[in-house]
Short mmCIF file of C-alpha atoms and ligand atoms in Angstrom, two decimals:
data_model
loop_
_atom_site.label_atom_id
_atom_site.label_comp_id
_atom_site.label_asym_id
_atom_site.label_seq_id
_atom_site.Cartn_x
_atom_site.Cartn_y
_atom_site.Cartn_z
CA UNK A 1 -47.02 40.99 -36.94
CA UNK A 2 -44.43 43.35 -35.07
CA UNK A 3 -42.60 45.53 -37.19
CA UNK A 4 -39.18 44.39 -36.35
CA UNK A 5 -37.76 40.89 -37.21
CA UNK A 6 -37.61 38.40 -34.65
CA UNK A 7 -34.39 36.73 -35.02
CA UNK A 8 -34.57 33.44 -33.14
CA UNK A 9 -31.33 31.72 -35.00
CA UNK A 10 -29.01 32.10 -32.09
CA UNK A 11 -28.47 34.01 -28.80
CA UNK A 12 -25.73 35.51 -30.48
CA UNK A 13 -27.95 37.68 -32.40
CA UNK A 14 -28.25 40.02 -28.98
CA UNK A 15 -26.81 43.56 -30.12
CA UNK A 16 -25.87 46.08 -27.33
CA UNK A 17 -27.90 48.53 -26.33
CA UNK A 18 -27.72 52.04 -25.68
CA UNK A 19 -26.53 51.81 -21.93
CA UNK A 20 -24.15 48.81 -22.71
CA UNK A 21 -22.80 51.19 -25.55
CA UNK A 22 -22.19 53.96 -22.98
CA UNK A 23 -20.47 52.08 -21.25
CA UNK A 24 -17.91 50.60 -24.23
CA UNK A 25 -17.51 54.59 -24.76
CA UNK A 26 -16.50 55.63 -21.41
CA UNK A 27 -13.80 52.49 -21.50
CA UNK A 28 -10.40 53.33 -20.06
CA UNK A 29 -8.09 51.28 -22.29
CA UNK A 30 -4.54 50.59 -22.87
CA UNK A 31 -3.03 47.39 -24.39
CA UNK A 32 -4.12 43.81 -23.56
CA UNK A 33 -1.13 42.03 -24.97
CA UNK A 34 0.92 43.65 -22.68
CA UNK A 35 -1.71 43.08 -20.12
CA UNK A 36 -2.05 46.99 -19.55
CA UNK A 37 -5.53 47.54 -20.01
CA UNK A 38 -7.61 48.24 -16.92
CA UNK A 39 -10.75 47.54 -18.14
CA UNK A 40 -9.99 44.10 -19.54
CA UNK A 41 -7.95 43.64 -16.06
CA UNK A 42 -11.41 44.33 -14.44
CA UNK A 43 -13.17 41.99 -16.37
CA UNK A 44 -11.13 39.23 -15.80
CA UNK A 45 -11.05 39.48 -12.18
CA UNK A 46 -14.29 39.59 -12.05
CA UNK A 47 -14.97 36.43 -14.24
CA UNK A 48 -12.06 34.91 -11.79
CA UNK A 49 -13.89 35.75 -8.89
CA UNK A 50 -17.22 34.11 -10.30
CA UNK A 51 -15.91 31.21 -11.05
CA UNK A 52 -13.30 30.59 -7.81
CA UNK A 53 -10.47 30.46 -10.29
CA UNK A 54 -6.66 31.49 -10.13
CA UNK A 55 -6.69 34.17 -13.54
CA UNK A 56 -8.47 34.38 -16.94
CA UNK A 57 -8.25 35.53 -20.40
CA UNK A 58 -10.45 37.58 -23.00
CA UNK A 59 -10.73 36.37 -25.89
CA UNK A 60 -12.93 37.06 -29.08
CA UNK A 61 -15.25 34.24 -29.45
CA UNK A 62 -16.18 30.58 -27.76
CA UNK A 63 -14.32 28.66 -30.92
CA UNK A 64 -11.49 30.33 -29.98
CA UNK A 65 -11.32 29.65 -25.97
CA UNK A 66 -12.58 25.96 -26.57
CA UNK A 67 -9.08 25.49 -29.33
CA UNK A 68 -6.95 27.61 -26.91
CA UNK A 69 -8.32 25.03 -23.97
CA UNK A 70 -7.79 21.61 -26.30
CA UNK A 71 -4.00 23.34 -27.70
CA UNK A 72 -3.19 23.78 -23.82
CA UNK A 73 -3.75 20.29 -22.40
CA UNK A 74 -2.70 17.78 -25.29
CA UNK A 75 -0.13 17.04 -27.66
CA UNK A 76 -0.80 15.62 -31.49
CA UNK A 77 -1.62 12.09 -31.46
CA UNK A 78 -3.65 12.69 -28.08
CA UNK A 79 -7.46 12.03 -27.08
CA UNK A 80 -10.23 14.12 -25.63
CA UNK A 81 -12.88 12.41 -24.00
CA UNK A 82 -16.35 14.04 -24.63
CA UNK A 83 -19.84 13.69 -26.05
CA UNK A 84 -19.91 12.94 -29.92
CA UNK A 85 -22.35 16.34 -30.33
CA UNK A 86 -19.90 18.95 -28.31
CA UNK A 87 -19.62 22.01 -30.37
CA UNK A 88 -15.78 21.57 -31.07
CA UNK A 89 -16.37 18.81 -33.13
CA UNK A 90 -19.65 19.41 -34.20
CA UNK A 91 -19.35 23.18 -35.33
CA UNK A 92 -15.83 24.61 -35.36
CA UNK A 93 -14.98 23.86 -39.02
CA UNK A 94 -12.36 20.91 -37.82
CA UNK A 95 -9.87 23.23 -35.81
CA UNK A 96 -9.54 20.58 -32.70
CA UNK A 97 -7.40 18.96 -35.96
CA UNK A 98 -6.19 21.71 -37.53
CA UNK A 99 -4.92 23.31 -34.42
CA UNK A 100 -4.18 20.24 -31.76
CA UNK A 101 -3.69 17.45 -34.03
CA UNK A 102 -6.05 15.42 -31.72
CA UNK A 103 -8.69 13.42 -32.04
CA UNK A 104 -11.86 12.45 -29.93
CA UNK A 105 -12.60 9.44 -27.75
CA UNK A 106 -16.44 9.69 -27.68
CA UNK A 107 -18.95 8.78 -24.97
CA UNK A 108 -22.76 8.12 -25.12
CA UNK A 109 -24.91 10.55 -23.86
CA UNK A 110 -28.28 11.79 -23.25
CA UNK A 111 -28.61 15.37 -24.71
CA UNK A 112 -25.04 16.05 -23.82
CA UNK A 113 -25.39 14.41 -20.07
CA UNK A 114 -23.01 11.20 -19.54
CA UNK A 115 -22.07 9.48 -15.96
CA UNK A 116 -18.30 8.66 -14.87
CA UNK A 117 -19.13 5.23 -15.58
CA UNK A 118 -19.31 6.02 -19.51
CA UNK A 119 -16.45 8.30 -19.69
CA UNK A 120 -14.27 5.94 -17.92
CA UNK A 121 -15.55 3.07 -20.34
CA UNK A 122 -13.73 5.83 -22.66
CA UNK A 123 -10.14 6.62 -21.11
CA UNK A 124 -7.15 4.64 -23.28
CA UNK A 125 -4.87 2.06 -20.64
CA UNK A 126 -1.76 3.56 -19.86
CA UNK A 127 1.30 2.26 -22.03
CA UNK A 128 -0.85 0.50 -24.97
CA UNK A 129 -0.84 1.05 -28.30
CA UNK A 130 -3.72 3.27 -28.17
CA UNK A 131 -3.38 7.32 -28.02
CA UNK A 132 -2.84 9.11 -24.88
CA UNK A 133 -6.39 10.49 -22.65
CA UNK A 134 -5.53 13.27 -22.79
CA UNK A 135 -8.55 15.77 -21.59
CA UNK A 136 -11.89 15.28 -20.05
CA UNK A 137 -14.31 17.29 -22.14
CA UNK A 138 -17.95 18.74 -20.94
CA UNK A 139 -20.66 21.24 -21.74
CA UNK A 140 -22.89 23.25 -20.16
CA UNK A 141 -25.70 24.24 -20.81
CA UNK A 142 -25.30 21.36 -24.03
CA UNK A 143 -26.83 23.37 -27.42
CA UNK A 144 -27.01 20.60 -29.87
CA UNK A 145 -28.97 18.80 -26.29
CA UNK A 146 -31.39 21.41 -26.44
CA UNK A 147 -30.21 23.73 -24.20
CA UNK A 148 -29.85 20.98 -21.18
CA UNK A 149 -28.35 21.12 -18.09
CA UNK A 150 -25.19 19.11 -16.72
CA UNK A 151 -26.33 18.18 -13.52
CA UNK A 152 -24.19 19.25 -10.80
CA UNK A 153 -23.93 15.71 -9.35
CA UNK A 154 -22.53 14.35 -12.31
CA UNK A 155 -20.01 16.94 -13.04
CA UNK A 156 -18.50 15.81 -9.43
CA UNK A 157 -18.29 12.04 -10.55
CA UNK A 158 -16.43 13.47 -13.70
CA UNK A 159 -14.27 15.44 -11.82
CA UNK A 160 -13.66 12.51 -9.27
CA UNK A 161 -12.72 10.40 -11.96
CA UNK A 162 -10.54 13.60 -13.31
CA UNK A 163 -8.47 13.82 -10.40
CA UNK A 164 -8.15 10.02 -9.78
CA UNK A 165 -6.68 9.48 -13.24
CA UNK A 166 -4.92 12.64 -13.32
CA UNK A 167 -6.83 14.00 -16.45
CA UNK A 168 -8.15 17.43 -16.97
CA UNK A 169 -11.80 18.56 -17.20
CA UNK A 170 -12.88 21.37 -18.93
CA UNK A 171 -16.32 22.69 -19.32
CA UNK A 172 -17.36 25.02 -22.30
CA UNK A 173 -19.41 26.79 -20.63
CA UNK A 174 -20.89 29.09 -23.25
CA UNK A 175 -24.09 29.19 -21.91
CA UNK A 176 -23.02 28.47 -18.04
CA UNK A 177 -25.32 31.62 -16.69
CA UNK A 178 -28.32 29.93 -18.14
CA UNK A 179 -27.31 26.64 -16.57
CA UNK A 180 -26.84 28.61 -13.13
CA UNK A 181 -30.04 30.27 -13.89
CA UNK A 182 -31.87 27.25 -14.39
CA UNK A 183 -30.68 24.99 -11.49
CA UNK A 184 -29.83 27.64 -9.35
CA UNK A 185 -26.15 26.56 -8.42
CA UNK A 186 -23.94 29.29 -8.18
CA UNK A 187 -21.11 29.74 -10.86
CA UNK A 188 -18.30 28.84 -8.20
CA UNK A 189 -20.17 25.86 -7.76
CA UNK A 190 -19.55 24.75 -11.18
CA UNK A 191 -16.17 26.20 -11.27
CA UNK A 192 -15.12 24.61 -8.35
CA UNK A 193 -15.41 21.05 -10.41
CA UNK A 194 -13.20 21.56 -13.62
CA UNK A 195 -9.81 22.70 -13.73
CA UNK A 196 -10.79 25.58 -16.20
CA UNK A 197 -13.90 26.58 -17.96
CA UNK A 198 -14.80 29.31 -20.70
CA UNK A 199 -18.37 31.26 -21.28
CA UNK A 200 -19.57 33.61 -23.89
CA UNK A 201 -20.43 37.34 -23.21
CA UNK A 202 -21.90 37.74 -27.11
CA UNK A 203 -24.61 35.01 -27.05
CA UNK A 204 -27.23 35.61 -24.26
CA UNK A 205 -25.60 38.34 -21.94
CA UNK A 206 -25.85 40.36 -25.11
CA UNK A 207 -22.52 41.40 -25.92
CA UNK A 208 -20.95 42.23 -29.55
CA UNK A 209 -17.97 40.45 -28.85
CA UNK A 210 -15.92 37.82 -26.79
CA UNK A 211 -15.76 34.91 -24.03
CA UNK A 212 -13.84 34.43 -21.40
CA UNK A 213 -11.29 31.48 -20.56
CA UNK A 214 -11.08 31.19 -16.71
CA UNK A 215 -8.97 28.43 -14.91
CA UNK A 216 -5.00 28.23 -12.74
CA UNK A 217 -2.23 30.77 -13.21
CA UNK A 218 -0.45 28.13 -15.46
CA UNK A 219 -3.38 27.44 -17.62
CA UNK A 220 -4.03 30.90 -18.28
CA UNK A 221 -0.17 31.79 -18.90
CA UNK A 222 -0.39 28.71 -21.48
CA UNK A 223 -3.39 30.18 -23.03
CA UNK A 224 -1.98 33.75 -23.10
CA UNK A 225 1.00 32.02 -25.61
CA UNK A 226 -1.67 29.77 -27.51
CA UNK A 227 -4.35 32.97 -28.19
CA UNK A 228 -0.75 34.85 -29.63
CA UNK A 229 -0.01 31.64 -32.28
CA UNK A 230 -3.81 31.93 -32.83
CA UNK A 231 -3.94 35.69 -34.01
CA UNK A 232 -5.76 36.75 -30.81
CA UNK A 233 -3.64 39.01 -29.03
CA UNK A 234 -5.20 41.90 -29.34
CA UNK A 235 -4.72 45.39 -27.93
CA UNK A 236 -7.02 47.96 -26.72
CA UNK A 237 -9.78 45.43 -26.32
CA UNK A 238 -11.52 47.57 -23.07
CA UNK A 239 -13.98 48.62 -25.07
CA UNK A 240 -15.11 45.60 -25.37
CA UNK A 241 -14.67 43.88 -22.26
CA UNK A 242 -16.57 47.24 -20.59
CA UNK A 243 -20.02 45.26 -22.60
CA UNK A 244 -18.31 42.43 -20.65
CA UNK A 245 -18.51 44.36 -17.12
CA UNK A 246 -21.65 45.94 -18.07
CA UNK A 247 -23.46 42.23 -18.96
CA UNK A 248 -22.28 40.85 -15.70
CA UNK A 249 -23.68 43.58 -14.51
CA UNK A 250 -27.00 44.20 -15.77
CA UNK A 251 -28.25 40.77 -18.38
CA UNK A 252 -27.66 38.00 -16.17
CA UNK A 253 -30.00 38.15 -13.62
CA UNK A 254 -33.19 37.93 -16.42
CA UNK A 255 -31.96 35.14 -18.08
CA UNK A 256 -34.85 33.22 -16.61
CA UNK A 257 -36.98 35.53 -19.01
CA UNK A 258 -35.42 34.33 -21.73
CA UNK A 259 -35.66 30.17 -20.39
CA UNK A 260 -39.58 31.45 -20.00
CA UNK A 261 -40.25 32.57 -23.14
CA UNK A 262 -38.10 29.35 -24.90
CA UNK A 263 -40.72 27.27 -22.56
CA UNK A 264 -43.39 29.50 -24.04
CA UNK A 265 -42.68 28.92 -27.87
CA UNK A 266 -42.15 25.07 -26.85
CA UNK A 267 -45.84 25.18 -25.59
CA UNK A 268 -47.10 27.51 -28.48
CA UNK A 269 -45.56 25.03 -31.60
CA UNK A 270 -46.12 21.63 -29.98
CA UNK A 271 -50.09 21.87 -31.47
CA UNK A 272 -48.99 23.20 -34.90
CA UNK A 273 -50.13 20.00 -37.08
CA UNK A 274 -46.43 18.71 -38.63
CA UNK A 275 -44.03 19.74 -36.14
CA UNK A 276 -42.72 17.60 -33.41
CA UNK A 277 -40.41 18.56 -30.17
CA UNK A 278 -37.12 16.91 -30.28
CA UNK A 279 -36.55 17.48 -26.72
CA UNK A 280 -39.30 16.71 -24.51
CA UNK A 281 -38.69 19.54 -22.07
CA UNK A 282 -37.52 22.95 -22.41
CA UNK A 283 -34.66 23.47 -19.69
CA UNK A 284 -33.45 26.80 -20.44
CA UNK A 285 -33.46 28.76 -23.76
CA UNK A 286 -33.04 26.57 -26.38
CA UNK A 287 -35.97 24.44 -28.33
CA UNK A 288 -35.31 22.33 -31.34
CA UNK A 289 -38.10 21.30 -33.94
CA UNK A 290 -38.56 18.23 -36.22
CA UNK A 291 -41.09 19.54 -39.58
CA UNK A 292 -40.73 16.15 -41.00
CA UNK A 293 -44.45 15.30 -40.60
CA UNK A 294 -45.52 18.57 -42.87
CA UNK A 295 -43.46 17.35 -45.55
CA UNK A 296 -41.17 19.95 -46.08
CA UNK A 297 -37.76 20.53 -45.68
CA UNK A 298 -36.15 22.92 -42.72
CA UNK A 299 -34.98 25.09 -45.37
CA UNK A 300 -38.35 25.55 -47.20
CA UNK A 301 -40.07 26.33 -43.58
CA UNK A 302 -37.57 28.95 -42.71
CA UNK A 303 -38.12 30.51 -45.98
CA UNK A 304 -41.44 30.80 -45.36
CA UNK A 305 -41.27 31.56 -41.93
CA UNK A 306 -38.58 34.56 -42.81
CA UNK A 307 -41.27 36.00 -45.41
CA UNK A 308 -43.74 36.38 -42.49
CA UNK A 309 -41.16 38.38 -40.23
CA UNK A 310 -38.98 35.62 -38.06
CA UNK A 311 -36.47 33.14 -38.36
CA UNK A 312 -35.23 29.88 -36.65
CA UNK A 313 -31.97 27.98 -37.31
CA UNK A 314 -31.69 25.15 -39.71
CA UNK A 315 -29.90 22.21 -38.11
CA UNK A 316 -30.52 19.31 -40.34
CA UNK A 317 -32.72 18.32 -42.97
CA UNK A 318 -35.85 18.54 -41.14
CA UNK A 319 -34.45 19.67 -37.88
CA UNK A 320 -35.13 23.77 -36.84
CA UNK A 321 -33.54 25.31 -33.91
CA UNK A 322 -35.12 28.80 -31.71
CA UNK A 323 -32.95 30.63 -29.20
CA UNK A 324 -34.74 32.95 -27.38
CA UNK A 325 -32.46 36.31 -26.01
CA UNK A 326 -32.92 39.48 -24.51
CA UNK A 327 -33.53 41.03 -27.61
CA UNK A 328 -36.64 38.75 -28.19
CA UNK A 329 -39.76 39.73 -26.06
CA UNK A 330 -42.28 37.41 -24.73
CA UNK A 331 -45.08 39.09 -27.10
CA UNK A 332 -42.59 38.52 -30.38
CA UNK A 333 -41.67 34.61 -29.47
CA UNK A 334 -45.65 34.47 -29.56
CA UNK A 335 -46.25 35.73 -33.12
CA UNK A 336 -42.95 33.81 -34.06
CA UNK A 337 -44.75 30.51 -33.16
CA UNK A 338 -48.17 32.13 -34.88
CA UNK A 339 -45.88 32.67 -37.78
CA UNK A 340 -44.59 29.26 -37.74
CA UNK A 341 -47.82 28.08 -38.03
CA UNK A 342 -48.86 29.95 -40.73
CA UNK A 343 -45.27 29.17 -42.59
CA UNK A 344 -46.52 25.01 -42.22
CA UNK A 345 -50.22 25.75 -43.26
N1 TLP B 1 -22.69 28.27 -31.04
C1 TLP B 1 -23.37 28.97 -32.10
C2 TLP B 1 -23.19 28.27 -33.44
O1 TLP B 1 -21.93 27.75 -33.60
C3 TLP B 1 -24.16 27.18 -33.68
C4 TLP B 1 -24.84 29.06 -31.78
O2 TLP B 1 -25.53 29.81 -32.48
O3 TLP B 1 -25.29 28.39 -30.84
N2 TLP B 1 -19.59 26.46 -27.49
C5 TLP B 1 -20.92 26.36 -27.60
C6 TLP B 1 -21.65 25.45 -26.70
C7 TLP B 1 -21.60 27.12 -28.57
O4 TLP B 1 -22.91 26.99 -28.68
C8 TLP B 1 -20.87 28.00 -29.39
C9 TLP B 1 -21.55 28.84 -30.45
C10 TLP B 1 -19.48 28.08 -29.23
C11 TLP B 1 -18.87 27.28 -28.27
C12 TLP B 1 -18.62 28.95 -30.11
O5 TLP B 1 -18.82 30.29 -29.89
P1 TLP B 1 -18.49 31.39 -31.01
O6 TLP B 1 -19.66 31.39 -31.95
O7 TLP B 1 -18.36 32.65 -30.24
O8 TLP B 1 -17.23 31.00 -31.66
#
């Protein structure tokens, strides 16, 4: 058993390293709220350029960008289209509610993955009684999916059907490198298909802090007022957009290490007698686990797991998540599946 603990809860457990660090020291910074500091400036012309959009903002964490995008495109009363397991409504503590007023039109999908065909099914008829449609709603890669990819193909029916009915798409894109990663289609290509998208720097590019709303000059100038209301202005936040620079940099190229090593775990725990896959395939770096069959709870397994050196997320009763990261290494996902095994013995 390694010495250190092998935290497989979340990508976000990633902490920076010594060179990402550097860099966060060396940060030129000035204040963000006034839009005066260079490094953040950097940042988000580089995320822009990525992505093929107009502008974009910093902001400290995916909950917030994905309430600053739903704030920006409805009104109380109005309806956003998406899967009934997106992480707004699954895992933001209510704020699409809280903050927007709205609520959600859901759509049936496989591991977050639905045609235009279903979302239209979705959309309210002009001048009913019904709530306005309000926002198209997507993501990519999907966690509570397993980590699966929306294909490219069916974000451009979406985004047909967007611009025919004259309804936004977004795409919480948290996880959007590992979905480029995995297919192989370049950021742009996904950006080119919403009209505004966010992604996280702290989950696997390994950053402490933030995400990154990208999308038009108007968008972003609403977003800019909405991140203000939402106590996010912040000031000399260079030092943390230099991890930013540094991640695009240096962490996304070997994110197919990390969609390796998920595959490996998913091939080292599908013999352990007790656990089943939900997922049948492993598309990029997320694997979820059913321990029904042993007879325990999630709970009880992670407790025993933890006591032999690694953990996993608890999703349901029965239901264990693993998120393999750049601070995971292909040896220590190995003796966290041996582990696992021993924890269900
Ligand atoms: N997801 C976290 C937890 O909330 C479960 C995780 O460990 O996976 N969109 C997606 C698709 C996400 O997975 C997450 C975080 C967010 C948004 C929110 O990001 P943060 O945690 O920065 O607010």
């Amino acid at each position: 058993m390694s010495a250190r603990f092998i935290d497989l809860r979340s990508d976000t457990a990633t902490c920076p390293t010594p060179a990402m660090r550097e860099a966060m020291l060396r940060a030129e910074v000035g204040d963000d709220l006034l839009g005066e500091d260079p490094t953040v400036n950097a940042l988000l012309e580089r995320a822009a350029d990525i992505f093929g959009k107009e502008a974009a903002l910093f902001v400290p964490s995916g909950t917030q960008a994905n309430q600053i995008a739903i704030k920006a495109y409805t009104q109380p009363g109005d309806e956003v289209v998406a899967d009934a397991k997106c992480h707004p409504f699954r895992s933001e503590a209510g704020a699409p509610s809280v903050i927007s007023g709205i609520q959600f039109a859901f759509v049936p999908a496989d591991r977050g993955v639905f045609s235009r065909r279903e979302a239209e099914a979705a959309l309210r008829p002009a001048g009913g009684l019904g709530p306005r449609t309000a926002l198209l709603w997507m993501e990519n890669t999907h966690n509570a999916g397993g980590g699966q990819v929306f294909p490219l193909e069916r974000m451009e029916e979406l985004r047909a059907l967007s611009l025919e009915r004259g309804i936004p798409l977004h795409m919480d894109g948290a996880r959007i490198f590992n979905a480029a990663a995995a297919s192989g289609v370049p950021p742009r290509e996904w950006g080119a298909r919403c009209d505004s998208l966010s992604f996280c720097l702290s989950k696997g590019l390994g950053c402490p802090v933030g995400s990154v709303l990208a999308g038009s000059r108007v968008f972003i100038g609403k977003a800019q007022r909405i991140r203000k209301i939402l106590g996010g202005g912040w000031r000399q936040a260079g030092i943390l957009a230099a991890a930013g620079l540094y991640a695009l940099e240096h962490n996304v190229g070997r994110l197919a290490e990390d969609h390796a090593n998920a595959e490996r775990f998913a091939e080292l725990t599908s013999g352990i007698p007790g656990v089943r896959h939900v997922f049948p395939t492993t598309p990029t770096n997320i694997v979820f686990l059913d321990v029904a069959e042993s007879g325990r709870t999630a709970e009880d397994v992670n407790a025993r797991l933890m006591e032999r050196g690694a953990a996993l997320s608890v999703f349901g009763r029965t239901t264990m998540r693993a998120v393999t990261h750049l601070d995971v290494s292909r040896k220590e996902v190995e003796e966290a599946a041996r582990a696992l095994a021993e924890a269900l013995a």
